[in-house]
Coordinates of C-alpha atoms in Angstrom, one line a residue:
M1 CA 11.5 -2.6 -25.9
K2 CA 7.8 -2.1 -25.8
R3 CA 6.3 -2.0 -22.2
S4 CA 2.9 -2.5 -20.8
V5 CA 1.9 -0.4 -17.9
L6 CA -1.2 -0.6 -15.6
L7 CA -2.1 2.8 -13.8
I8 CA -4.4 2.5 -10.8
D9 CA -5.7 5.7 -9.1
D10 CA -9.3 7.0 -8.2
H11 CA -8.5 10.4 -9.6
Q12 CA -9.0 10.9 -13.3
V13 CA -6.9 14.0 -13.4
V14 CA -4.0 12.0 -12.0
L15 CA -4.5 9.2 -14.3
K16 CA -4.3 11.4 -17.4
G17 CA -1.2 13.1 -16.1
M18 CA 0.5 9.8 -15.2
L19 CA -0.5 8.4 -18.7
S20 CA 1.3 11.4 -20.4
I21 CA 4.4 11.0 -18.2
V22 CA 4.6 7.1 -18.9
R23 CA 4.4 7.6 -22.7
E24 CA 6.9 10.5 -22.6
T25 CA 9.2 8.4 -20.6
L26 CA 8.7 4.8 -22.0
G27 CA 7.8 5.8 -25.6
Q28 CA 4.5 6.4 -27.4
E29 CA 4.5 2.7 -28.3
C30 CA 4.1 1.9 -24.7
T31 CA 0.7 0.1 -23.9
A32 CA -1.0 1.6 -21.0
D33 CA -4.4 1.0 -19.2
T34 CA -6.0 2.9 -16.5
A35 CA -8.2 1.8 -13.6
G36 CA -10.1 3.8 -11.0
T37 CA -11.2 1.2 -8.8
A38 CA -9.8 -2.3 -7.4
A39 CA -12.5 -4.0 -9.5
A40 CA -11.4 -2.4 -12.7
A41 CA -7.7 -3.0 -11.8
L42 CA -8.3 -6.8 -11.1
R43 CA -10.3 -7.1 -14.4
H44 CA -7.4 -5.5 -16.4
L45 CA -4.9 -7.9 -14.6
R46 CA -6.9 -11.0 -15.5
E47 CA -7.0 -9.9 -19.2
R48 CA -3.4 -8.8 -19.8
C49 CA 0.1 -9.2 -18.6
Y50 CA 1.8 -6.2 -17.4
D51 CA 5.4 -5.0 -16.9
I52 CA 4.8 -2.2 -14.6
C53 CA 1.9 -1.3 -12.3
I54 CA 1.8 2.3 -10.9
F55 CA -0.5 2.1 -7.7
D56 CA -2.3 4.2 -5.4
V57 CA -3.5 2.6 -2.2
G58 CA -6.3 5.0 -1.8
L59 CA -9.1 3.4 -3.7
P60 CA -12.9 3.7 -3.1
D61 CA -13.7 0.0 -3.2
S62 CA -10.8 -1.6 -1.4
D63 CA -8.4 -1.6 1.4
G64 CA -5.5 -0.5 -0.9
V65 CA -2.8 -2.5 1.2
S66 CA -4.8 -5.6 1.0
L67 CA -5.1 -5.4 -2.7
L68 CA -1.3 -4.3 -3.1
R69 CA -0.5 -7.8 -1.2
Q70 CA -3.1 -9.6 -3.5
I71 CA -1.5 -8.1 -6.6
R72 CA 2.2 -8.9 -5.4
N73 CA 0.9 -12.5 -4.7
D74 CA -0.8 -13.2 -7.8
Y75 CA 1.4 -11.4 -10.4
P76 CA 5.1 -11.8 -8.8
E77 CA 6.9 -10.9 -11.9
M78 CA 5.1 -7.5 -12.3
R79 CA 7.1 -4.4 -11.2
I80 CA 5.3 -2.1 -8.8
I81 CA 5.6 1.4 -8.2
V82 CA 3.3 2.9 -5.4
H83 CA 2.4 6.3 -6.1
T84 CA 0.4 7.6 -3.0
I85 CA -0.5 10.5 -0.7
Y86 CA 0.1 8.4 2.5
E87 CA 3.5 9.4 4.1
Q88 CA 2.9 7.6 7.3
A89 CA 5.1 5.0 8.8
W90 CA 2.5 2.2 8.9
Y91 CA 2.1 2.4 5.1
M92 CA 5.8 2.5 4.6
R93 CA 6.1 -0.8 6.5
A94 CA 3.4 -2.3 4.4
F95 CA 5.1 -1.2 1.2
L96 CA 8.4 -2.6 2.4
E97 CA 6.9 -5.8 3.4
V98 CA 5.2 -6.3 0.0
D99 CA 8.8 -5.5 -1.5
V100 CA 7.4 -2.9 -4.1
E101 CA 10.0 -1.8 -6.7
G102 CA 9.3 1.8 -6.3
I103 CA 7.8 4.3 -3.7
L104 CA 6.7 7.8 -4.7
F105 CA 4.8 10.3 -2.8
K106 CA 2.3 12.5 -4.6
S107 CA 4.6 15.5 -3.5
S108 CA 7.1 14.0 -6.0
D109 CA 7.7 16.2 -9.2
I110 CA 7.4 15.0 -12.8
Y111 CA 11.3 14.5 -13.0
E112 CA 11.4 12.2 -10.1
I113 CA 8.5 10.2 -11.5
K114 CA 10.4 9.9 -14.8
R115 CA 13.5 8.7 -13.0
A116 CA 11.5 6.1 -11.0
L117 CA 9.9 4.8 -14.3
T118 CA 13.1 4.6 -16.1
T119 CA 14.8 2.9 -12.9
V120 CA 12.2 0.3 -12.4
A121 CA 11.6 -0.6 -16.0
G122 CA 15.3 -1.1 -16.3
G123 CA 15.2 -3.7 -13.6
G124 CA 16.2 -1.4 -10.5
R125 CA 14.4 0.0 -7.6
Y126 CA 13.6 3.6 -6.8
Y127 CA 12.5 5.3 -3.5
S128 CA 12.0 8.9 -3.5
H129 CA 14.1 11.0 -1.1
A130 CA 11.0 11.3 1.2
A131 CA 10.5 7.7 1.1
R132 CA 14.0 6.9 2.1
V133 CA 14.0 9.4 5.0
L134 CA 10.8 7.8 6.2
R135 CA 12.1 4.3 5.8
N136 CA 15.3 5.1 7.9
A137 CA 13.1 6.7 10.7
I138 CA 10.7 4.0 11.4
D139 CA 10.7 1.2 13.8
F140 CA 10.2 -2.0 12.0
H141 CA 7.9 -4.0 14.5
P142 CA 5.9 -6.8 13.1
Q143 CA 2.8 -5.9 11.3
P144 CA -0.7 -6.7 12.5
T145 CA -2.6 -9.5 10.6
G146 CA -5.9 -8.7 8.7
R147 CA -8.0 -9.9 11.7
E148 CA -5.9 -8.1 14.3
S149 CA -6.4 -4.8 12.2
E150 CA -10.1 -5.4 12.4
V151 CA -9.9 -5.7 16.2
L152 CA -7.8 -2.7 16.4
R153 CA -10.3 -0.6 14.6
M154 CA -13.1 -1.6 16.8
L155 CA -10.9 -1.2 19.9
A156 CA -10.4 2.4 18.6
A157 CA -14.1 2.9 18.1
G158 CA -14.7 1.9 21.7
A159 CA -15.9 -1.6 21.3
T160 CA -15.8 -3.9 24.2
T161 CA -14.3 -7.7 24.0
D162 CA -17.8 -9.1 24.0
E163 CA -19.0 -6.6 21.1
I164 CA -15.8 -7.4 19.1
S165 CA -16.2 -11.2 19.6
A166 CA -20.0 -11.1 18.4
S167 CA -19.3 -8.7 15.4
L168 CA -16.5 -11.0 14.2
G169 CA -17.9 -14.2 15.1
I170 CA -15.1 -15.3 17.4
S171 CA -14.7 -16.5 20.8
T172 CA -13.7 -14.0 23.7
N173 CA -10.5 -15.9 24.1
T174 CA -9.6 -15.3 20.6
T175 CA -10.4 -11.5 20.9
E176 CA -8.2 -11.3 23.9
T177 CA -5.4 -13.1 22.1
H178 CA -5.5 -10.7 19.2
R179 CA -5.4 -7.6 21.5
R180 CA -2.5 -9.1 23.4
H181 CA -0.7 -9.7 20.2
L182 CA -1.5 -6.1 19.2
L183 CA 0.0 -4.9 22.6
E184 CA 3.0 -6.8 21.9
K185 CA 3.5 -5.7 18.2
F186 CA 3.1 -1.9 19.0
G187 CA 5.0 -2.1 22.2
A188 CA 2.1 -0.8 24.2
R189 CA 1.0 -1.4 27.9
N190 CA -2.6 -0.9 27.5
V191 CA -5.3 -0.3 24.9
A192 CA -5.1 3.6 25.3
E193 CA -1.5 3.4 24.5
L194 CA -2.0 1.0 21.8
I195 CA -4.4 3.3 20.0
S196 CA -2.2 6.3 20.6
K197 CA 0.8 4.5 19.0
A198 CA -1.4 3.4 16.1
V199 CA -2.6 7.0 15.4
S200 CA 0.9 8.5 15.6
E201 CA 2.2 5.8 13.1
G202 CA -0.7 6.7 10.7
F203 CA -2.4 3.3 11.0
P204 CA -5.8 3.6 9.4
L205 CA -8.4 3.2 12.1
S206 CA -11.5 4.3 10.1

């Protein structure tokens, strides 16, 4: 069966290597396109239907997790394999929340990538051994919303409630509500502990 695959990664060397692996695994007749930015990926998705997307969240022009959520929402039938360097708990929670079909870290060897491709193309799911270990170890507290994530990043940068409110165009009461929700979601007693827990879980604060 002829497959169509979209490879998203901002490193050309990785794209070339993955393209070779995809064709070796799924056959030379496989149709594969590559994208090095979020903009290019979205352009390809508008122009063609893909069976599988191999996705790296580290892109120069987008919050990769937000893009991943958008792609899942807009193209629910497409099967997604995340292939990333980010081996932190926060990213794992996001990948599981989006319900991707495959999770590979860039430490995965060629044989594991091929197994993931074969499994996902056949309708199954494939999480690498490292991904399974991380999944079993993390605490699944609720994820911060997009606006809560903005507030958290600004708190980590030392911004005050008034500064956050002015920057985001929201009231101080709303900012305080976001901060309270963040404390609850991370199980933190104060902002210092909140930031410490966010850092320990690999939450992107920059």
